[in-house]
Coordinates of C-alpha atoms and ligand atoms in Angstrom, one line a residue:
X1 CA -68.6 10.5 96.5
X2 CA -66.8 13.7 97.0
X3 CA -63.0 14.0 97.2
X4 CA -61.5 15.4 100.4
X5 CA -58.6 17.3 99.0
X6 CA -55.9 18.4 101.3
X7 CA -53.0 20.5 100.2
X8 CA -50.6 17.7 100.8
X9 CA -52.3 15.4 98.3
X10 CA -49.6 16.4 95.7
X11 CA -50.7 13.7 93.3
X12 CA -54.1 15.2 92.6
X13 CA -52.7 17.9 90.5
X14 CA -49.1 16.8 89.7
X15 CA -47.5 16.9 86.3
X16 CA -45.5 13.7 86.1
X17 CA -42.7 13.2 83.5
X18 CA -42.0 9.8 82.2
X19 CA -38.3 8.9 81.9
X20 CA -37.6 5.9 79.6
X21 CA -34.2 5.2 81.1
X22 CA -32.6 3.5 78.1
X23 CA -33.4 6.6 75.9
X24 CA -32.9 9.5 78.3
X25 CA -29.2 10.1 78.9
X26 CA -26.3 7.7 78.7
X27 CA -23.3 8.4 80.9
X28 CA -21.3 5.2 80.3
X29 CA -21.1 5.5 76.5
X30 CA -22.6 2.2 75.6
X31 CA -25.5 3.8 73.7
X32 CA -28.0 2.9 76.4
X33 CA -29.2 5.5 78.9
X34 CA -28.5 4.9 82.5
X35 CA -29.3 6.1 86.1
X36 CA -26.2 8.3 86.3
X37 CA -27.2 9.9 83.0
X38 CA -30.6 10.6 84.5
X39 CA -29.1 12.1 87.7
X40 CA -26.9 14.4 85.5
X41 CA -29.9 15.8 83.7
X42 CA -32.5 16.1 86.5
X43 CA -32.0 19.8 87.0
X44 CA -33.5 20.4 83.5
X45 CA -36.7 18.7 84.5
X46 CA -36.9 20.7 87.6
X47 CA -36.4 23.8 85.5
X48 CA -39.0 22.7 83.0
X49 CA -41.5 22.7 85.9
X50 CA -42.7 19.2 86.4
X51 CA -43.6 17.8 89.9
X52 CA -42.5 14.3 89.6
X53 CA -40.7 11.7 87.4
X54 CA -41.8 8.2 86.7
X55 CA -39.0 5.8 85.6
X56 CA -39.7 2.8 83.3
X57 CA -38.0 -0.4 84.5
X58 CA -34.3 -0.4 85.2
X59 CA -34.3 -3.7 87.1
X60 CA -32.2 -6.8 86.2
X61 CA -33.5 -8.1 82.9
X62 CA -32.4 -9.8 79.7
X63 CA -34.2 -6.8 78.0
X64 CA -36.4 -8.9 75.7
X65 CA -39.1 -6.3 76.2
X66 CA -36.9 -3.3 77.1
X67 CA -36.9 -4.2 80.8
X68 CA -40.6 -5.1 81.2
X69 CA -39.2 -8.6 81.5
X70 CA -37.8 -8.5 85.0
X71 CA -35.3 -11.2 86.3
X72 CA -34.8 -9.6 89.7
X73 CA -37.3 -7.0 91.0
X74 CA -35.0 -5.7 93.7
X75 CA -31.8 -5.1 91.8
X76 CA -30.6 -2.7 89.1
X77 CA -29.5 -4.1 85.8
X78 CA -25.8 -3.4 85.2
X79 CA -26.9 -1.7 81.9
X80 CA -28.4 1.1 84.0
X81 CA -25.9 1.1 86.9
X82 CA -26.2 0.0 90.5
X83 CA -28.5 0.4 93.5
X84 CA -26.1 3.1 94.7
X85 CA -26.7 4.9 91.4
X86 CA -30.4 4.6 92.1
X87 CA -30.0 6.1 95.6
X88 CA -28.0 8.9 94.2
X89 CA -30.6 9.6 91.6
X90 CA -33.4 9.6 94.2
X91 CA -31.5 11.9 96.5
X92 CA -30.8 14.3 93.7
X93 CA -34.4 14.3 92.5
X94 CA -35.7 14.9 96.0
X95 CA -33.2 17.7 96.6
X96 CA -34.6 19.4 93.4
X97 CA -38.2 19.0 94.7
X98 CA -39.1 16.2 92.3
X99 CA -41.0 13.1 93.5
X100 CA -39.9 9.8 92.0
X101 CA -42.3 7.0 90.9
X102 CA -40.9 3.7 89.8
X103 CA -42.5 1.0 87.6
X104 CA -43.5 -2.3 89.0
X105 CA -44.3 -5.3 86.8
X106 CA -46.4 -7.8 88.7
X107 CA -48.2 -9.6 85.9
X108 CA -45.1 -11.6 84.7
X109 CA -41.5 -12.2 85.3
X110 CA -38.7 -12.7 82.9
X111 CA -38.2 -16.3 81.8
X112 CA -34.7 -15.8 83.4
X113 CA -36.1 -15.1 86.8
X114 CA -35.0 -17.7 89.4
X115 CA -38.6 -18.7 90.0
X116 CA -39.2 -19.6 86.3
X117 CA -35.9 -21.4 86.0
X118 CA -36.9 -23.4 89.0
X119 CA -40.3 -24.1 87.5
X120 CA -38.7 -25.4 84.3
X121 CA -36.5 -27.7 86.3
X122 CA -39.4 -29.0 88.4
X123 CA -42.2 -31.5 87.8
X124 CA -45.8 -30.6 86.8
X125 CA -47.8 -30.0 90.0
X126 CA -44.8 -28.8 92.0
X127 CA -44.8 -25.7 94.1
X128 CA -42.2 -24.2 91.7
X129 CA -44.7 -24.5 88.8
X130 CA -47.6 -23.2 91.0
X131 CA -46.0 -19.7 90.9
X132 CA -46.8 -19.5 87.2
X133 CA -49.7 -20.7 85.0
X134 CA -48.7 -24.1 83.7
X135 CA -51.3 -26.4 82.2
X136 CA -51.4 -29.6 80.2
X137 CA -52.1 -29.1 76.5
X138 CA -55.3 -30.1 74.7
X139 CA -55.6 -32.9 72.1
X140 CA -54.5 -36.5 72.3
X141 CA -50.8 -35.7 72.9
X142 CA -51.3 -32.4 74.6
X143 CA -49.9 -30.8 71.6
X144 CA -52.5 -28.0 71.4
X145 CA -52.4 -25.0 73.7
X146 CA -54.7 -25.1 76.7
X147 CA -56.9 -22.4 75.3
X148 CA -57.2 -20.0 72.4
X149 CA -55.8 -16.8 74.0
X150 CA -53.4 -14.7 72.0
X151 CA -50.4 -12.7 73.1
X152 CA -50.7 -8.9 73.0
X153 CA -47.6 -8.9 70.9
X154 CA -49.0 -11.4 68.4
X155 CA -49.1 -15.2 68.2
X156 CA -50.3 -17.6 70.8
X157 CA -50.2 -16.7 74.5
X158 CA -48.9 -20.2 75.4
X159 CA -45.5 -21.9 74.9
X160 CA -44.8 -25.5 75.4
X161 CA -41.9 -26.6 77.6
X162 CA -39.6 -29.5 77.3
X163 CA -39.8 -31.4 80.6
X164 CA -36.5 -32.0 82.5
X165 CA -36.4 -35.6 81.2
X166 CA -36.5 -34.3 77.6
X167 CA -40.1 -35.1 76.6
X168 CA -42.6 -32.5 75.3
X169 CA -44.4 -31.2 78.3
X170 CA -46.8 -28.6 79.8
X171 CA -47.6 -25.2 78.5
X172 CA -47.2 -21.9 80.3
X173 CA -49.2 -18.8 79.8
X174 CA -47.7 -15.4 78.7
X175 CA -50.0 -12.6 77.8
X176 CA -47.0 -10.8 76.3
X177 CA -43.8 -12.3 74.9
X178 CA -42.8 -15.9 75.6
X179 CA -39.9 -14.5 77.6
X180 CA -42.6 -13.0 80.0
X181 CA -44.4 -15.9 81.8
X182 CA -47.5 -14.8 83.8
X183 CA -47.4 -15.4 87.5
X184 CA -50.3 -16.9 89.3
X185 CA -51.8 -14.3 91.6
X186 CA -54.1 -16.8 93.3
X187 CA -51.0 -18.1 94.9
X188 CA -50.2 -16.4 98.3
X189 CA -46.5 -16.9 97.8
X190 CA -46.7 -14.6 94.8
X191 CA -48.6 -12.0 96.8
X192 CA -46.1 -12.1 99.7
X193 CA -43.2 -11.7 97.3
X194 CA -44.7 -8.6 95.8
X195 CA -45.4 -7.1 99.2
X196 CA -41.7 -7.5 99.8
X197 CA -40.8 -5.8 96.5
X198 CA -43.1 -2.9 97.2
X199 CA -41.5 -2.5 100.7
X200 CA -38.0 -2.8 99.3
X201 CA -38.5 0.3 97.1
X202 CA -40.7 2.2 99.6
X203 CA -37.9 1.7 102.2
X204 CA -35.4 3.2 99.8
X205 CA -37.7 6.3 99.6
X206 CA -39.6 6.1 96.3
X207 CA -42.9 8.2 96.1
X208 CA -44.9 5.5 94.4
X209 CA -45.4 3.0 91.7
X210 CA -46.7 2.9 88.2
X211 CA -48.3 -0.5 88.1
X212 CA -47.8 -2.4 84.8
X213 CA -50.7 -4.3 83.3
X214 CA -53.0 -3.5 86.3
X215 CA -55.9 -5.0 84.5
X216 CA -54.3 -8.4 83.8
X217 CA -53.2 -10.1 87.0
X218 CA -56.3 -12.0 87.9
X219 CA -57.4 -14.5 85.2
X220 CA -60.7 -16.4 85.1
X221 CA -59.9 -19.5 87.3
X222 CA -61.1 -21.9 84.5
X223 CA -58.9 -20.2 81.8
X224 CA -61.8 -20.7 79.3
X225 CA -61.5 -20.0 75.6
X226 CA -62.2 -16.4 74.5
X227 CA -65.2 -16.6 72.4
X228 CA -65.7 -13.0 71.1
X229 CA -64.4 -12.4 67.6
X230 CA -62.3 -9.3 68.2
X231 CA -59.0 -10.8 69.5
X232 CA -56.2 -8.4 69.9
X233 CA -56.0 -4.7 70.1
X234 CA -54.1 -2.3 72.2
X235 CA -52.8 -3.6 75.5
X236 CA -56.0 -5.6 76.1
X237 CA -58.5 -2.7 76.0
X238 CA -60.7 -4.0 73.2
X239 CA -60.9 -7.4 74.9
X240 CA -63.5 -6.6 77.5
X241 CA -65.2 -9.8 78.3
X242 CA -61.9 -11.6 77.8
X243 CA -61.3 -14.0 80.7
X244 CA -57.7 -12.7 81.0
X245 CA -58.4 -9.1 81.4
X246 CA -60.2 -6.8 83.9
X247 CA -61.4 -9.6 86.1
X248 CA -63.0 -8.7 89.4
X249 CA -60.2 -10.5 91.3
X250 CA -57.6 -7.7 90.6
X251 CA -59.3 -5.4 93.0
X252 CA -58.5 -7.4 96.1
X253 CA -54.8 -7.1 95.1
X254 CA -55.0 -3.4 94.8
X255 CA -56.6 -3.1 98.2
X256 CA -53.8 -5.1 99.7
X257 CA -51.2 -2.9 97.9
X258 CA -52.9 0.3 99.0
X259 CA -52.7 -0.9 102.6
X260 CA -48.9 -1.4 102.1
X261 CA -48.2 2.0 100.7
X262 CA -50.4 3.7 103.3
X263 CA -48.1 2.3 106.0
X264 CA -45.5 4.8 104.8
X265 CA -45.5 8.5 105.4
X266 CA -45.2 11.1 102.6
X267 CA -48.2 10.2 100.4
X268 CA -46.8 7.3 98.3
X269 CA -49.0 6.5 95.4
X270 CA -50.1 3.8 93.0
X271 CA -50.9 4.5 89.4
X272 CA -52.7 1.9 87.3
X273 CA -51.7 1.1 83.8
X274 CA -55.1 -0.4 83.1
X275 CA -56.4 -0.5 79.5
X276 CA -60.1 -0.7 80.6
X277 CA -63.1 0.8 78.9
X278 CA -65.3 2.6 79.5
X279 CA -64.0 5.1 82.0
X280 CA -66.9 4.4 84.3
X281 CA -65.5 0.9 84.6
X282 CA -61.9 2.0 84.9
X283 CA -63.0 4.2 87.9
X284 CA -63.1 1.0 89.9
X285 CA -59.3 0.9 89.9
X286 CA -59.2 4.2 91.8
X287 CA -61.8 3.7 94.4
X288 CA -60.6 5.2 97.7
X289 CA -59.1 2.0 99.0
X290 CA -57.4 1.0 95.7
X291 CA -55.1 3.0 93.5
X292 CA -54.6 6.8 93.6
X293 CA -54.6 7.3 89.8
X294 CA -55.1 5.5 86.6
X295 CA -53.8 6.5 83.2
X296 CA -56.6 8.0 81.1
X297 CA -56.1 5.8 77.9
X298 CA -59.6 6.7 76.5
X299 CA -58.3 10.3 76.4
X300 CA -55.0 9.3 74.8
X301 CA -56.8 7.3 72.2
X302 CA -59.3 10.0 71.2
X303 CA -58.9 11.3 67.7
X304 CA -58.4 15.0 66.9
X305 CA -62.1 15.7 66.7
X306 CA -63.7 18.5 68.8
X307 CA -66.8 16.7 69.9
X308 CA -65.0 13.5 70.7
X309 CA -62.4 15.4 72.8
X310 CA -65.2 17.3 74.6
X311 CA -67.0 14.1 75.4
X312 CA -64.0 12.3 76.7
X313 CA -63.1 15.3 78.9
X314 CA -66.6 15.3 80.4
X315 CA -66.7 11.6 80.8
X316 CA -63.3 11.6 82.5
X317 CA -64.1 14.4 84.9
X318 CA -67.3 12.6 85.8
X319 CA -66.0 9.1 86.1
X320 CA -62.9 9.9 88.2
X321 CA -64.9 12.3 90.5
X322 CA -67.5 9.6 91.1
X323 CA -65.0 7.7 93.2
X324 CA -63.1 10.8 94.6
X325 CA -60.1 10.3 92.4
X326 CA -58.4 13.0 90.3
X327 CA -58.8 12.9 86.6
X328 CA -55.6 12.2 84.7
X329 CA -54.5 13.1 81.2
X330 CA -51.9 11.7 79.0
X331 CA -51.1 12.0 75.3
X332 CA -47.8 10.1 74.8
X333 CA -45.9 7.2 76.4
X334 CA -43.4 4.5 75.4
X335 CA -46.1 2.3 74.0
X336 CA -47.9 4.6 71.6
X337 CA -47.1 6.6 68.5
X338 CA -45.9 10.1 69.7
X339 CA -48.9 12.4 69.8
X340 CA -48.0 15.0 67.2
X341 CA -47.6 12.2 64.6
X342 CA -50.6 10.2 65.9
X343 CA -53.1 13.0 65.9
X344 CA -52.1 13.9 62.3
X345 CA -52.5 10.4 60.9
X346 CA -55.1 10.1 58.1
X347 CA -55.6 6.4 58.2
X348 CA -56.6 4.2 61.2
X349 CA -53.7 2.9 63.2
X350 CA -54.7 0.5 66.0
X351 CA -52.7 0.8 69.2
X352 CA -49.5 -1.2 69.2
X353 CA -49.2 -1.4 65.4
X354 CA -46.9 1.6 65.2
X355 CA -46.0 3.5 62.0
X356 CA -43.1 3.1 59.6
X357 CA -42.2 4.2 56.1
X358 CA -44.9 2.0 54.5
X359 CA -47.8 2.8 56.8
X360 CA -50.9 4.3 55.2
X361 CA -52.0 7.8 56.0
X362 CA -48.6 9.1 57.3
X363 CA -48.8 12.5 58.9
X364 CA -47.9 15.8 57.2
X365 CA -45.0 17.1 59.4
X366 CA -46.4 20.7 59.6
X367 CA -49.9 19.5 60.6
X368 CA -48.3 17.2 63.2
X369 CA -46.3 20.0 64.7
X370 CA -49.3 22.4 65.0
X371 CA -51.7 19.7 66.2
X372 CA -49.2 18.3 68.7
X373 CA -48.7 21.8 70.3
X374 CA -52.4 22.5 70.3
X375 CA -53.2 19.2 71.9
X376 CA -50.6 19.8 74.6
X377 CA -51.9 23.2 75.5
X378 CA -55.4 21.8 75.7
X379 CA -54.2 19.0 78.0
X380 CA -52.1 21.0 80.3
X381 CA -55.0 23.3 81.1
X382 CA -57.2 20.5 82.3
X383 CA -57.9 20.0 86.0
X384 CA -56.3 16.9 87.6
X385 CA -52.9 15.3 87.0
X386 CA -51.1 15.1 83.7
X387 CA -48.4 12.7 82.4
X388 CA -45.8 13.7 79.9
X389 CA -43.4 11.4 78.0
X390 CA -39.7 12.4 77.7
X391 CA -39.1 14.3 74.5
X392 CA -42.6 15.6 74.0
X393 CA -41.4 18.9 75.4
X394 CA -39.2 19.0 72.3
X395 CA -42.1 18.2 70.1
X396 CA -40.5 15.0 68.9
X397 CA -42.4 13.2 66.2
X398 CA -42.5 9.4 65.9
X399 CA -39.4 8.1 64.1
X400 CA -40.4 6.2 60.9
X401 CA -37.1 5.1 59.4
X402 CA -35.7 2.5 61.7
X403 CA -34.0 -0.3 59.8
X404 CA -35.5 -3.7 60.4
X405 CA -32.3 -5.1 61.9
X406 CA -32.2 -2.3 64.5
X407 CA -35.9 -2.7 65.6
X408 CA -36.1 -4.2 69.1
X409 CA -39.8 -4.3 70.1
X410 CA -40.8 -8.0 70.3
X411 CA -44.0 -7.0 68.4
X412 CA -42.0 -6.5 65.2
X413 CA -40.4 -10.0 65.3
X414 CA -43.5 -11.8 66.6
X415 CA -45.6 -10.4 63.7
X416 CA -42.8 -11.0 61.1
X417 CA -42.6 -7.2 60.6
X418 CA -46.3 -6.8 59.9
X419 CA -46.6 -4.5 62.9
X420 CA -43.8 -1.9 63.3
X421 CA -44.4 -1.8 67.0
X422 CA -43.2 0.8 69.5
X423 CA -39.6 1.6 68.7
X424 CA -40.5 4.8 66.9
X425 CA -41.3 6.6 70.1
X426 CA -38.4 5.2 72.0
X427 CA -35.5 6.7 70.1
X428 CA -32.9 8.4 72.4
X429 CA -33.7 12.1 72.9
X430 CA -31.6 15.0 71.5
X431 CA -30.1 17.3 74.1
X432 CA -27.4 19.2 72.1
X433 CA -27.5 19.8 68.4
X434 CA -23.8 19.6 67.8
X435 CA -22.7 16.9 70.2
X436 CA -22.2 13.2 69.4
X437 CA -25.6 11.4 69.5
X438 CA -27.1 14.9 70.1
X439 CA -25.7 14.8 73.6
X440 CA -27.4 11.6 74.5
X441 CA -24.2 9.6 74.8
X442 CA -20.5 10.8 75.0
X443 CA -19.5 8.0 72.6
X444 CA -22.0 9.0 69.9
X445 CA -23.8 5.6 70.1
X446 CA -27.5 5.2 70.5
X447 CA -29.3 1.9 70.8
X448 CA -31.9 3.1 68.2
X449 CA -30.7 5.4 65.4
X450 CA -31.5 9.1 65.9
X451 CA -32.7 11.0 62.7
X452 CA -30.3 13.6 61.4
X453 CA -33.2 16.1 61.1
X454 CA -33.4 16.2 64.9
X455 CA -30.5 18.7 65.1
X456 CA -32.7 21.9 64.9
X457 CA -35.1 20.5 67.6
X458 CA -32.4 19.5 70.1
X459 CA -33.0 20.9 73.5
X460 CA -30.1 23.5 73.4
X461 CA -31.5 25.0 70.2
X462 CA -35.0 25.3 71.7
X463 CA -34.0 26.8 75.0
X464 CA -33.5 30.4 74.0
X465 CA -36.2 30.4 71.3
X466 CA -39.4 32.0 72.5
X467 CA -41.4 30.2 69.8
X468 CA -40.1 26.8 70.5
X469 CA -42.1 23.9 71.8
X470 CA -39.8 23.6 74.8
X471 CA -40.5 27.2 75.7
X472 CA -44.2 26.6 75.3
X473 CA -44.2 23.7 77.7
X474 CA -42.2 25.6 80.3
X475 CA -44.6 28.5 80.2
X476 CA -47.6 26.2 80.3
X477 CA -46.3 24.4 83.3
X478 CA -45.5 27.6 85.1
X479 CA -48.9 29.1 84.5
X480 CA -50.6 25.8 85.4
X481 CA -48.9 25.9 88.7
X482 CA -49.2 29.7 89.4
X483 CA -52.9 29.7 88.5
X484 CA -53.6 26.4 90.2
X485 CA -55.3 25.0 87.1
X486 CA -54.9 21.4 88.4
X487 CA -57.4 22.1 91.2
X488 CA -59.7 24.5 89.3
X489 CA -63.2 24.0 88.0
X490 CA -63.8 23.6 84.3
X491 CA -66.7 25.4 82.7
X492 CA -67.5 25.0 79.0
X493 CA -68.2 28.1 76.9
X494 CA -70.5 28.3 73.8
X495 CA -68.3 28.0 70.8
X496 CA -68.8 27.1 67.1
X497 CA -68.7 23.4 66.1
X498 CA -65.2 22.2 65.9
X499 CA -64.0 24.7 68.5
X500 CA -63.6 24.0 72.2
X501 CA -63.7 26.8 74.8
X502 CA -63.7 26.6 78.5
X503 CA -62.7 28.5 81.6
X504 CA -60.5 26.9 84.2
X505 CA -59.9 29.1 87.2
X506 CA -59.1 32.5 85.8
X507 CA -57.8 31.2 82.5
X508 CA -59.9 30.9 79.3
X509 CA -58.8 28.3 76.9
X510 CA -59.9 28.2 73.2
X511 CA -58.9 25.3 71.0
X512 CA -59.7 25.3 67.3
X513 CA -59.7 21.6 66.6
X514 CA -61.5 21.2 63.3
X515 CA -63.7 24.3 63.2
X516 CA -63.9 27.6 61.3
X517 CA -61.4 30.5 61.8
X518 CA -62.4 31.8 65.3
X519 CA -61.9 35.2 66.7
X520 CA -60.2 35.2 70.1
X521 CA -60.3 37.9 72.8
X522 CA -57.3 40.0 73.8
X523 CA -55.2 38.8 76.7
X524 CA -53.5 35.8 75.3
X525 CA -50.8 34.6 77.6
X526 CA -49.9 31.4 75.7
X527 CA -50.5 30.2 72.2
X528 CA -49.7 27.0 70.3
X529 CA -49.5 29.3 67.3
X530 CA -50.1 33.0 67.0
X531 CA -53.5 34.3 66.0
X532 CA -53.7 36.1 62.7
X533 CA -55.8 39.3 62.7
X534 CA -57.3 38.3 66.0
X535 CA -58.5 34.8 64.8
X536 CA -57.2 31.3 65.2
X537 CA -57.2 28.7 62.5
X538 CA -57.6 25.0 63.0
X539 CA -54.9 23.1 65.0
X540 CA -54.4 26.0 67.4
X541 CA -55.0 26.5 71.1
X542 CA -54.6 29.7 73.1
X543 CA -54.8 30.5 76.8
X544 CA -56.3 33.9 77.8
X545 CA -55.9 35.2 81.3
X546 CA -58.6 37.3 82.9
Ligands
NOJ601 C1 -47.1 -2.3 79.5 C2 -45.8 -1.6 79.3 O1 -46.0 -0.3 79.2 C3 -45.3 -2.2 77.9 O2 -44.2 -1.5 77.5 C4 -44.9 -3.6 78.2 O3 -44.5 -4.2 76.9 C5 -46.1 -4.4 78.7 N1 -46.8 -3.7 79.7 C6 -45.7 -5.8 79.2 O4 -45.1 -5.6 80.4

């Protein structure tokens, strides 16, 4: 199938910047970022040169999973401000030419959502329970969970409730934390409620949604045991064949949602967070009547190995094009080890495990810096749409030294500290080297501690430095836009093993991943690190303009 691209299809080539609200900018001084803080800093993102922002959840929530446990889908949590603050943020973004995508979390609610509270207070078999996945337990007293599924965050995916009259009762399913009960998408009431939620935000003017757990909503109707050995990895990706994940029934939901967003003008979009492999299978999420984009997690998970990187690029371009969707690219987000650190690890690190001071194969900081910059330049040259995670433009590494009593990712507690989890990429970002909390918060507080070594990489220190990572991102984004790399054709060049070379539009890109010193032609317009005597060593990428 060929894509019919019109110049108004902004999302086909957009660079979308992820804001993690609690860690971006705090205006109130409570140490947690908020919407007014975002509004006050948006001009910097416009200056950086991104096209759109995506905000992780800011809805009412007890914050058991940093807001991915939503208690009210159509209100702002007081931690982040008010609906009026949201409107002001949206208006400011639009006035700066930035589109705004918000997160929607349809697989589960918070256990504090009114629906779940009503379910707990109601009898088995009631309409209140039918919005969730309640089942009787197995074994003589129903004391065993209904099946053997495990939570992505560790431990069983079922929790037993105490019935209103005080006796041990049914179990409810939660693919994530026990504070995040899964809703039952075979129930039309659930579908109608989410139609309402979509319309609520579309009516306010958002440009689209990043759809959380887009591979998880439809479960096998019989909820059978999972019988393959490999139980838990990443956000479900390694569980293909698991009756909870990537079931055919999700596609009907996305077709329904596509019809809703298409009712609105202005090209509102849906982006799937679907940990589905291989890419040819993930392409089903972005068929013309489903979502517009899906995050390219196979690309994100690829190690720093030239042939693997080349293969995943080819596979991505082919798979997405086969359904007329743009390829997407992403290296970092709030769930993964930040890419400079991740690409420099020397020991395996399964997704979701995270890294801390005792992890094996910790990255060498110099290698991490070089590799992170090279990987970024490679990614930003690729045709399609790219996602960035706040702070990557500063070259932030993963934070290792977070004291156990400050860690907040439920993964850490649910695995008794065996997995560090995702806090290391979520540390509030540094704006000004000499300000309290590096300018993140006027009070100097930060919900996760910021490393003192971040002063030299604070944004204000990098702004005027031509060699800084911030400057490199700004130049790359400007050239990407001016030379229309997002809609250009990619053609591979013959290069030595370990080195990738391609042309994209009128730009030639050479990335020395793990190859020999490689001579590069004149005409470099951008370099992750400068060539020495006309050659680039490993962990370098250059753009050359014809
Ligand atoms: C994916 C989100 O990105 C992650 O942060 C969250 O914990 C899970 N979905 C559950 O909502």
